CSV table of C-alpha atoms in Angstrom, one decimal:
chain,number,residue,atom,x,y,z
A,68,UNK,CA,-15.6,-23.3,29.7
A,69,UNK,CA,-14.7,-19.9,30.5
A,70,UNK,CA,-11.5,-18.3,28.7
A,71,UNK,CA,-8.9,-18.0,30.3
A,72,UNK,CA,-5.7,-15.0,29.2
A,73,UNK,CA,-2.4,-17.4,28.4
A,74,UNK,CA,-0.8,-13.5,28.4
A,75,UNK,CA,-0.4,-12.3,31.7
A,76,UNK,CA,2.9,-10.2,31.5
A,77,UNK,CA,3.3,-7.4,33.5
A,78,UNK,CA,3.4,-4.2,31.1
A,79,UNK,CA,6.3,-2.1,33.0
A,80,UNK,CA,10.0,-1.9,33.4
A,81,UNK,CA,11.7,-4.3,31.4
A,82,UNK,CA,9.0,-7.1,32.2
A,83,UNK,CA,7.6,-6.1,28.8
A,84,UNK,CA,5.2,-9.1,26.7
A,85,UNK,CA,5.9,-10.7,23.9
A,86,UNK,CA,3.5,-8.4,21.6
A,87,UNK,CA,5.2,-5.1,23.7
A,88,UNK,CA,8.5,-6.4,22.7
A,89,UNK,CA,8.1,-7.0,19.6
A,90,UNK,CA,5.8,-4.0,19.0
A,91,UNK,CA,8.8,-1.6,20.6
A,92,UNK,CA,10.9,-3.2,17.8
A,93,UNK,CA,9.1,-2.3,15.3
A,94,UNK,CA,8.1,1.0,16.1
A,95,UNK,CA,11.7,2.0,16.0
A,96,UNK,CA,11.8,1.2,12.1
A,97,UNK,CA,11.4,4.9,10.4
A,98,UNK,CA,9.4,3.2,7.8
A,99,UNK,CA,7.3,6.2,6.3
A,100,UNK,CA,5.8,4.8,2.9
A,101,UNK,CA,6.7,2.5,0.8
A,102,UNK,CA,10.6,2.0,3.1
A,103,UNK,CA,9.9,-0.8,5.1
A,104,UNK,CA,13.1,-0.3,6.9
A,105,UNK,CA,13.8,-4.2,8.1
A,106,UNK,CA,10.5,-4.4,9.8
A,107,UNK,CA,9.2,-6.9,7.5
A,108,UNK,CA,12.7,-8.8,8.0
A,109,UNK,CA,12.0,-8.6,12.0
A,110,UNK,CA,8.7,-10.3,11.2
A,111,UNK,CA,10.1,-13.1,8.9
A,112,UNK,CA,12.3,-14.0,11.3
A,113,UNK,CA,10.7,-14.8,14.1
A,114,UNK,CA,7.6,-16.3,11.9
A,115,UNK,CA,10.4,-18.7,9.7
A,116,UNK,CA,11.4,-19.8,13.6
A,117,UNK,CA,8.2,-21.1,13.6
A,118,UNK,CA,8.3,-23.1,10.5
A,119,UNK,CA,6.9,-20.2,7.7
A,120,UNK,CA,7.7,-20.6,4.7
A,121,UNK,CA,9.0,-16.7,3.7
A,122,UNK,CA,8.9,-15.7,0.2
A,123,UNK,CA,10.1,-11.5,-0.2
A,124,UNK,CA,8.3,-9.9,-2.8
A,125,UNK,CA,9.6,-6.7,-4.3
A,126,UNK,CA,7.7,-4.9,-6.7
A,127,UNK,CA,9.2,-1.6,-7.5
A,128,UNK,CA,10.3,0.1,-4.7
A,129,UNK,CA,7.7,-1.8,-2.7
A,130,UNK,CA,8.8,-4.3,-0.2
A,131,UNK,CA,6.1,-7.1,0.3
A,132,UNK,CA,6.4,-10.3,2.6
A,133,UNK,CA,4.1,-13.7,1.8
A,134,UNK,CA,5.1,-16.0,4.3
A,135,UNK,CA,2.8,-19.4,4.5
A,136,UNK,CA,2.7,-22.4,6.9
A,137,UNK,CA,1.1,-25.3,5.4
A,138,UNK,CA,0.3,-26.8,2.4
A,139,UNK,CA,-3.3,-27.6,2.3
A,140,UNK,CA,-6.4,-25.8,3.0
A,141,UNK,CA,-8.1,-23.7,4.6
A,142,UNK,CA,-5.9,-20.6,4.5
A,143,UNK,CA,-6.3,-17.9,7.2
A,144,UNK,CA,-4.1,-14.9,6.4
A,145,UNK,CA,-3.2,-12.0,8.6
A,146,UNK,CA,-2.7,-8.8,6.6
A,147,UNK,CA,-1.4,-5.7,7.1
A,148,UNK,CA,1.2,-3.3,6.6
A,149,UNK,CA,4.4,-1.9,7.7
A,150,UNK,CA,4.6,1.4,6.2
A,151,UNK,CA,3.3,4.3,8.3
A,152,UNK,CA,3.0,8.1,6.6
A,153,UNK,CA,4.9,10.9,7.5
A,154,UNK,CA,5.7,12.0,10.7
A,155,UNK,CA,4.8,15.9,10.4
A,156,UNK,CA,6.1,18.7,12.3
A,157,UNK,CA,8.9,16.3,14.8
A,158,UNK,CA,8.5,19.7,17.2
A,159,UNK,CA,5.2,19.3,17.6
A,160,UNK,CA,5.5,15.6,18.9
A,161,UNK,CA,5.8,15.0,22.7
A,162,UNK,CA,8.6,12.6,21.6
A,163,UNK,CA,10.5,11.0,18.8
A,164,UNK,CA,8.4,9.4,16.7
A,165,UNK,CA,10.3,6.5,16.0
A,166,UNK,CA,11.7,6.6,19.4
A,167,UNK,CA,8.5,4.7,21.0
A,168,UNK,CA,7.6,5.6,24.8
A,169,UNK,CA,5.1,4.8,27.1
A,170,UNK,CA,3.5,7.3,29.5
A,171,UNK,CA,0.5,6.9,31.8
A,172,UNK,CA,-0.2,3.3,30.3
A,173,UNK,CA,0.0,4.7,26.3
A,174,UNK,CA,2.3,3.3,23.4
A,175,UNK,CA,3.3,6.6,21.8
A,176,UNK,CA,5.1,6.8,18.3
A,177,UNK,CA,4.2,6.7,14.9
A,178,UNK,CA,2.5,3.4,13.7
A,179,UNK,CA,1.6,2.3,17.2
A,180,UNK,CA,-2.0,2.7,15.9
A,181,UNK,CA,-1.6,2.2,12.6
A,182,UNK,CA,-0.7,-0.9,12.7
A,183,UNK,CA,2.8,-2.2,14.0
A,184,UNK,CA,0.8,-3.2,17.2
A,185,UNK,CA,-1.5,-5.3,15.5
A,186,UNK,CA,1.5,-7.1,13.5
A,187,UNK,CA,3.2,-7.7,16.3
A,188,UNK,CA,-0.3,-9.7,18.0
A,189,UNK,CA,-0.4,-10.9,14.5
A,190,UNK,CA,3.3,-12.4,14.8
A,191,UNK,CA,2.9,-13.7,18.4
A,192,UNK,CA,-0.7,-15.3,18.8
A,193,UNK,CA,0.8,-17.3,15.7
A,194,UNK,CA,4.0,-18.3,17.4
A,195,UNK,CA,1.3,-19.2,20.2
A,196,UNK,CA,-0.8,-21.1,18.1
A,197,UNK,CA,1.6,-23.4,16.6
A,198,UNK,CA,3.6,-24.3,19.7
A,199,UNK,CA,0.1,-25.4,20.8
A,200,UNK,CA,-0.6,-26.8,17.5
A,201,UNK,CA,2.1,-28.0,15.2
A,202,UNK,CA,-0.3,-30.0,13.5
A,203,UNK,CA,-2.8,-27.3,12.9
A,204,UNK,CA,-5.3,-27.9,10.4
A,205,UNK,CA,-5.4,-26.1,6.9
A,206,UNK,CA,-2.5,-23.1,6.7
A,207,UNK,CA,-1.6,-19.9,8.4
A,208,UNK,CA,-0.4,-16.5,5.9
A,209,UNK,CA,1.0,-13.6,6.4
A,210,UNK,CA,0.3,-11.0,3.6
A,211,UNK,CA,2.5,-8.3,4.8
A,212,UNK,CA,3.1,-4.6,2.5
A,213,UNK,CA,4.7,-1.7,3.0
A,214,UNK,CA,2.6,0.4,0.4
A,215,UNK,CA,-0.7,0.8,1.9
A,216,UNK,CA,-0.3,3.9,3.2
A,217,UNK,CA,0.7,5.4,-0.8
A,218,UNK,CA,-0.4,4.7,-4.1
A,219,UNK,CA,-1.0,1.4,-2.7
A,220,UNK,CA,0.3,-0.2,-6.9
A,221,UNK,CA,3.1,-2.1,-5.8
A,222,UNK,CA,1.8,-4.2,-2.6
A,223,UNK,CA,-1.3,-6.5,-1.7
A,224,UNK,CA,-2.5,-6.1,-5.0
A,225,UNK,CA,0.5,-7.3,-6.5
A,226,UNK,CA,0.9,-10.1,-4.0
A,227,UNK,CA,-2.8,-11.0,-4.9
A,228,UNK,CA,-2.1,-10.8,-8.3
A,229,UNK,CA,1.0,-13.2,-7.6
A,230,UNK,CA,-1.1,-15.4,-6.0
A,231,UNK,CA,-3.6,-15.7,-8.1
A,232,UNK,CA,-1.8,-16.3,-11.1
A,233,UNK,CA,-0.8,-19.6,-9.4
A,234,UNK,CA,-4.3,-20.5,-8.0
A,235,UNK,CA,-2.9,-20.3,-4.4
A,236,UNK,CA,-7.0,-18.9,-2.2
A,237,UNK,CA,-7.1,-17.5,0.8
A,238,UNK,CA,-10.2,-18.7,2.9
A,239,UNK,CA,-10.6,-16.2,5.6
A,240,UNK,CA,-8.3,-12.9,6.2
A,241,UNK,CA,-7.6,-10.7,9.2
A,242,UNK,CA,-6.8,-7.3,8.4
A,243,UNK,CA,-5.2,-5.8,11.2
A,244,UNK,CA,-6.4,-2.2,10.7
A,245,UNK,CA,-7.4,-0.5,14.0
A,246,UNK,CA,-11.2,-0.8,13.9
A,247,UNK,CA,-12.1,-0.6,17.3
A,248,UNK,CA,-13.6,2.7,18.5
A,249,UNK,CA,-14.4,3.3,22.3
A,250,UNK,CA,-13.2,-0.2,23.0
A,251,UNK,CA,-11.0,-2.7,21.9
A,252,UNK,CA,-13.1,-4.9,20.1
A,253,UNK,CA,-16.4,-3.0,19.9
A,254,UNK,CA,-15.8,-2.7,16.0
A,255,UNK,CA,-15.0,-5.2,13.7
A,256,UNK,CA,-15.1,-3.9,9.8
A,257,UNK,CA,-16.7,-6.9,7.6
A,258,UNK,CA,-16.8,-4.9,4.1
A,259,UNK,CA,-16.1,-1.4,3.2
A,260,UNK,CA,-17.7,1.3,0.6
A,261,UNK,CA,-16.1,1.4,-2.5
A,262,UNK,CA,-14.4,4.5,-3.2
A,263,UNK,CA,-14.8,6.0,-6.9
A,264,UNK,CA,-12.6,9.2,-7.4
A,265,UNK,CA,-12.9,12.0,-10.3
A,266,UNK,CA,-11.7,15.2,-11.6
A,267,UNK,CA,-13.4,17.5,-13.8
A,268,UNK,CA,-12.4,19.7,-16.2
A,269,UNK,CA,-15.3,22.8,-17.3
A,270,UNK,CA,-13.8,24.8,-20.6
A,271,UNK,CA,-14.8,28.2,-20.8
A,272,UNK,CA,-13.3,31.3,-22.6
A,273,UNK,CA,-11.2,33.7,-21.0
A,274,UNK,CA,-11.3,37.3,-20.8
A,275,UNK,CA,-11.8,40.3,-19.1
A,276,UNK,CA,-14.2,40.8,-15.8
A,277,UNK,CA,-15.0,44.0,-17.6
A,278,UNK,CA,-16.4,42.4,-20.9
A,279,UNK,CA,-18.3,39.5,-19.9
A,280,UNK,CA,-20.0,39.0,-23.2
A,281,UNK,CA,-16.7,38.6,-24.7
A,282,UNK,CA,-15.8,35.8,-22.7
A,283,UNK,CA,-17.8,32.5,-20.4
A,284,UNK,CA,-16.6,31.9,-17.1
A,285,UNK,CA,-16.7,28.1,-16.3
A,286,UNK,CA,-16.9,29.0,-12.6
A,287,UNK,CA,-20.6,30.3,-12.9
A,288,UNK,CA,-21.5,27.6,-15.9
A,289,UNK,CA,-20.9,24.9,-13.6
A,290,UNK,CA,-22.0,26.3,-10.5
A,291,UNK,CA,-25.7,24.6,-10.5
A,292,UNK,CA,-24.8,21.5,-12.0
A,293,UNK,CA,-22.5,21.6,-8.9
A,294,UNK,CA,-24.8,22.2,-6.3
A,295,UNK,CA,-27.3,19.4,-8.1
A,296,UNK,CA,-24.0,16.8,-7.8
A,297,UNK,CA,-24.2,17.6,-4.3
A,298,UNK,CA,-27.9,17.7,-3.7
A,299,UNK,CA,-28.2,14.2,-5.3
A,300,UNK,CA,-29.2,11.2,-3.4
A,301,UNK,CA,-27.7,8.5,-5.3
A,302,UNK,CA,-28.7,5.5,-3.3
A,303,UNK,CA,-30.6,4.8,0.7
A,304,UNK,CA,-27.7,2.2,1.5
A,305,UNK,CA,-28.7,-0.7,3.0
A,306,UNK,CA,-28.3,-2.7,6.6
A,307,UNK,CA,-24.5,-3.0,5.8
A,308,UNK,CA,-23.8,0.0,4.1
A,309,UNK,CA,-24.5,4.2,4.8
A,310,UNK,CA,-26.2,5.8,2.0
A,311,UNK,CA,-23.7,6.8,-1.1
A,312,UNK,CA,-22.2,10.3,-0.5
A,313,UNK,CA,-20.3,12.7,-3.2
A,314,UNK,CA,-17.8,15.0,-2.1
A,315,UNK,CA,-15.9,17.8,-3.2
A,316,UNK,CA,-12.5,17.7,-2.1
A,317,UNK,CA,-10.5,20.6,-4.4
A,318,UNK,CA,-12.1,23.5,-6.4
A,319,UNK,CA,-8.9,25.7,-8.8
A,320,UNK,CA,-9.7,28.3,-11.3
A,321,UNK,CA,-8.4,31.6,-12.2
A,322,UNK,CA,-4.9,33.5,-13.0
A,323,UNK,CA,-4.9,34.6,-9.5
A,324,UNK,CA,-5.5,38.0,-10.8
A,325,UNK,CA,-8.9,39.9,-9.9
A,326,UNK,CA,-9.6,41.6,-13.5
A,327,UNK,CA,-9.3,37.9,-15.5
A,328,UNK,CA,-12.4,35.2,-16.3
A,329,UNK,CA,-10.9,32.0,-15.8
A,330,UNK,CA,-10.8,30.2,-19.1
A,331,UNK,CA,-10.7,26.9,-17.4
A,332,UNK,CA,-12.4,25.2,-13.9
A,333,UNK,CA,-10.9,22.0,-12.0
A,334,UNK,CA,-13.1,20.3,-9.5
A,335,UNK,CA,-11.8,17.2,-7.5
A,336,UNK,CA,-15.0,15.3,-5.8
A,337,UNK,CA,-14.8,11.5,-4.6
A,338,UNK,CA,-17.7,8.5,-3.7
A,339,UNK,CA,-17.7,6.5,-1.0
A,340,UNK,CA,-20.6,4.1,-2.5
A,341,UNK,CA,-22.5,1.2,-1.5
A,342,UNK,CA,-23.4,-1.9,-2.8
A,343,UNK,CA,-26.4,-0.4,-3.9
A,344,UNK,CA,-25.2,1.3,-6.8
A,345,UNK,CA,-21.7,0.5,-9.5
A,346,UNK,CA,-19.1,2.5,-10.3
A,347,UNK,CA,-20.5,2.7,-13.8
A,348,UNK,CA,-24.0,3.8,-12.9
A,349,UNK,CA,-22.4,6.6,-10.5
A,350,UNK,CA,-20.4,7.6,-13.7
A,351,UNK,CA,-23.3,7.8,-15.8
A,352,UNK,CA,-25.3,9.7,-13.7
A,353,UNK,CA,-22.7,12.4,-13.4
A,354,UNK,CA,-22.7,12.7,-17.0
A,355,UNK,CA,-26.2,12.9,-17.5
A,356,UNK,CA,-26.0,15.8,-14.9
A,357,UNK,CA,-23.4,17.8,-16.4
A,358,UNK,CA,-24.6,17.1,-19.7
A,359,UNK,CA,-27.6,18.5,-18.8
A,360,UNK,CA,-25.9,22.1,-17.8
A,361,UNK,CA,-24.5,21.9,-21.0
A,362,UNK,CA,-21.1,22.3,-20.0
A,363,UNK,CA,-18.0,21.7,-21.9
A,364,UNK,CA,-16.2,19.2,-20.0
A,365,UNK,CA,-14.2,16.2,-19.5
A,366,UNK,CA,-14.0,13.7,-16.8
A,367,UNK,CA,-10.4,11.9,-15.9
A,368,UNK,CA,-12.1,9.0,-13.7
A,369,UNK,CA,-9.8,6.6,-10.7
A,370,UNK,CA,-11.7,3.6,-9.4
A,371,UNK,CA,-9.3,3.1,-6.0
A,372,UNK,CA,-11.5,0.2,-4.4
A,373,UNK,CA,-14.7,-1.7,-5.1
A,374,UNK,CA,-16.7,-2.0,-2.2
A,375,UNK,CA,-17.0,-5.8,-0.3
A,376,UNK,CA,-18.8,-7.5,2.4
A,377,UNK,CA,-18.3,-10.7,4.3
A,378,UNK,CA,-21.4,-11.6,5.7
A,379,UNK,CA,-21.9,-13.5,9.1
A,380,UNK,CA,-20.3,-16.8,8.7
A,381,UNK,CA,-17.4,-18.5,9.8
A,382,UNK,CA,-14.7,-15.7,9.8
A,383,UNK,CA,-17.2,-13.0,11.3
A,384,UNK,CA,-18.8,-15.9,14.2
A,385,UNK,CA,-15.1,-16.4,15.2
A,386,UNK,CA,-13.5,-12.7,15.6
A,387,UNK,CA,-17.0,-12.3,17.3
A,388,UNK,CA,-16.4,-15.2,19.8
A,389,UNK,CA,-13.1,-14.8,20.1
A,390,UNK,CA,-13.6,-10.8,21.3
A,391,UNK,CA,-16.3,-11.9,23.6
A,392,UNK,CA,-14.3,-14.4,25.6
A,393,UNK,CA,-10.9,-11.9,25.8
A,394,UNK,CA,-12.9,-9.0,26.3
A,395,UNK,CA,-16.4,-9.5,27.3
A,396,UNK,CA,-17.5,-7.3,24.4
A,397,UNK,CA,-20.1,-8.1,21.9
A,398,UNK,CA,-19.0,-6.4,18.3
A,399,UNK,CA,-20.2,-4.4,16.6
A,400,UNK,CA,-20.1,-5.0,12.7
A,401,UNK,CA,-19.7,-1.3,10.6
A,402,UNK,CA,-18.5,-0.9,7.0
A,403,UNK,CA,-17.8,2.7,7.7
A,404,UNK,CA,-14.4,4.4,7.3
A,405,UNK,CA,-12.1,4.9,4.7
A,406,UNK,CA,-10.5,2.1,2.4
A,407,UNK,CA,-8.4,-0.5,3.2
A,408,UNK,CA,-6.4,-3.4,1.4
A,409,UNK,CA,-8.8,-5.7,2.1
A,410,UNK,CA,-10.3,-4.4,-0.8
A,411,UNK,CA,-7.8,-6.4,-3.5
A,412,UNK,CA,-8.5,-9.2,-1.2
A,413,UNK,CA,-12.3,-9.9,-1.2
A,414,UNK,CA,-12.5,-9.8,-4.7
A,415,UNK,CA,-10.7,-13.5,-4.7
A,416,UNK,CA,-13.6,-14.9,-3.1
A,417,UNK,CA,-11.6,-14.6,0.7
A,418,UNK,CA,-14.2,-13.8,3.5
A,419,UNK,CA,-12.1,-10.5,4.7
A,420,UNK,CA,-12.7,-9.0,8.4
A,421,UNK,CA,-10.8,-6.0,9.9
A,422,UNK,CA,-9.8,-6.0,13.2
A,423,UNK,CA,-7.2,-4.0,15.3
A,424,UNK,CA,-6.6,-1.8,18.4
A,425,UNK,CA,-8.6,1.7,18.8
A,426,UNK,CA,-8.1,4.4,15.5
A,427,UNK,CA,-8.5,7.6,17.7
A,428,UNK,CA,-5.1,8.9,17.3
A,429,UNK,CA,-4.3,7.3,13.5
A,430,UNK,CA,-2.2,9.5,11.6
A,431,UNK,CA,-2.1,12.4,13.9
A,432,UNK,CA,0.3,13.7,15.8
A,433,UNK,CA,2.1,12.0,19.0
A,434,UNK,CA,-0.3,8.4,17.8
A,435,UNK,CA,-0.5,6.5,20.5
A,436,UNK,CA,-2.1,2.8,21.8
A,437,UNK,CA,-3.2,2.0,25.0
A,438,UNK,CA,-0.4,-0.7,26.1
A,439,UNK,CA,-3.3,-2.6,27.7
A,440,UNK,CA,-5.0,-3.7,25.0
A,441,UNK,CA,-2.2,-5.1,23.3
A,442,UNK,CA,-2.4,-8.3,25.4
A,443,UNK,CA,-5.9,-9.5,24.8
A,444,UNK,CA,-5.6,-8.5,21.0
A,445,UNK,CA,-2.7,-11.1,20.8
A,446,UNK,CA,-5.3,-13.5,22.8
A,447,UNK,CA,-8.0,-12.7,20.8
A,448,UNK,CA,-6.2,-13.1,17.0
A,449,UNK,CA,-4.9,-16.9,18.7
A,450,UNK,CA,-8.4,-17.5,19.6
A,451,UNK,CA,-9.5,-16.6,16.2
A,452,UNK,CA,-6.7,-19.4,15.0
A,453,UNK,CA,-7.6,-22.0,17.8
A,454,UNK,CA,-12.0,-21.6,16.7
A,455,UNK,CA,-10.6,-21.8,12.5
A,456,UNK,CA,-7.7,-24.1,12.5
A,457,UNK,CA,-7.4,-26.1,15.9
């Protein structure tokens, strides 16, 4: 049987959609990381309308929202996050950017991206889905943080944590993150690298430029064991996964005078790695490098996300469905990008899957959606519910 849009609002005037609506609401929330500014409040109370169960979670200054319907299993979770980051220069915006507008068909304001469009499909193809199905099978989550865009300490992995603690799984989770690239829909992230972070610290002597013997400048003692870090292949990735990559992302040294030798060097360098390699192997191999240089050194080392995959199964063959009948589209499935809280939760044993509107215009000045899309990404995340839970 051929699918068939149940959302077929006009998107102009006042004859705004559901998702718009709700979408508009939130995007007038000034919630730059971790203030969630009411937005997860919005969300509750539309979703405890619909017979959620909503449990606030505070941790710190971190607001978090768990809101379940059902008791049993399977769980299917949206996740996703209210907080969006700063704003930047406001005279460089077109408009406020918590005063949403649309022009020539785009959602413009800051989050419309990133992700208050998503949680808003997220809130409505649920609404949707249970006033179809009361009786749904298993239970429908909503993981909800507003710490994702900062140190990211006091959200999902918190929540997890919480969850964990008293053995409540999540089966599958949808990540609202915007994936897609040319196309809503055209990527769907099933796993992500795992991101390993370090900074380095070369002792030398200091001294002056004119009496080099007198002194050792850690600039030029770590200089080839530097340009071997980045020479290194550390892995060929695989069919999921790009090949590991080291970067350097800060370089300080010196008084800021021209007649000094720096007594000290600080280089800050990241991994994006695959599954081919461990954050312990990548480690150890810098080591042995550096060691090698014979460089005086220490190493202060932040693992900020393991890498994950969900393979092709019942999460990934339902988004994949589900965007072929809204959209006509057959996905794509990357691991490429950056991080994302899906990362606290695949490690549970949760098949995870991102999915969301288009990421051109994330975090950048006057961020915008195409209002178009945010239609069939409500009819595609109900879908998704009616292929898992109907």
């Amino acid at each position: 049987m051929d699918y068939i849009s149940p959302t077929q609002h006009a998107i102009s005037g006042m004859n705004h959609s559901d998702t718009l609506s709700l979408s508009l609401e939130l995007l007038q929330q000034p919630s730059v990381t971790p203030v969630d500014h009411t937005c997860q409040t919005i969300m509750a109370d539309r979703l405890a309308k619909a017979g959620f169960h909503i449990e606030p979670m505070r941790f710190g200054d971190v607001d978090n929202l768990w809101a379940r319907r059902g008791t049993e299993g399977p769980v299917f979770c949206f996740a996703g996050h209210t907080d969006v980051v700063p704003t930047g220069r406001l005279d460089a915006w077109n408009s406020d950017p918590f005063a949403p507008e649309i022009r020539d068909g785009k959602l413009y304001g800051r989050g419309s991206a990133d992700m208050k469009t998503a949680l808003a499909a997220m809130v409505v193809a649920s609404e949707r889905f249970v006033a179809k199905h009361p009786d749904h099978k298993g239970s429908i989550a909503f993981l909800i943080t507003s710490d994702e865009e900062g140190p990211a300490v006091n959200g999902t992995v918190k929540v997890i944590e919480t969850l964990e603690e008293r053995n409540e799984k999540i089966t599958w989770c949808l990540v609202g993150e915007p994936s897609s690239t040319s196309k809503l829909g055209d990527i769907v992230k099933n796993g992500r690298r795992g991101s390993l972070n370090g900074v380095l610290h070369v002792h030398g002597k200091q001294g002056h430029v004119a009496y080099p013997h007198l002194a050792r400048n850690p600039i030029h003692e770590a200089s080839a064991a530097l340009a071997e870090l980045c020479q290194t292949v550390w892995d060929n990735g695989n069919e999921y996964f790009p090949a590991t990559s080291f970067q350097i992302s800060n370089i300080h040294s010196g008084t800021g005078a021209t007649n000094v030798i720096p007594g000290t060097l600080e280089v800050i360098f990241n991994f994006r790695y695959s599954t081919e390699v461990t954050a312990e192997q990548l480690k150890q191999r810098v080591h042995e490098i550096l060691d090698k240089h014979g460089l005086q050194y220490e190493i202060d080392w932040n693992l900020s996300g393991l890498p994950f995959l969900t393979p092709v199964g019942e999460l990934v063959n339902a988004a994949q469905t589900a965007i072929l009948n809204v959209t006509g589209t057959e996905t794509e499935l990357s691991t490429s990008g950056g991080t994302s809280d899906g990362r606290f939760i695949a490690p549970t044993g949760a098949q995870v899957l991102e999915l969301g509107v288009l990421n051109a215009t994330i975090h950048q000045i006057n961020e915008h959606v195409d209002v178009h899309d945010l239609d069939p990404l409500t009819d595609i995340y109900e879908q998704i519910l009616e292929n898992l839970l109907a």
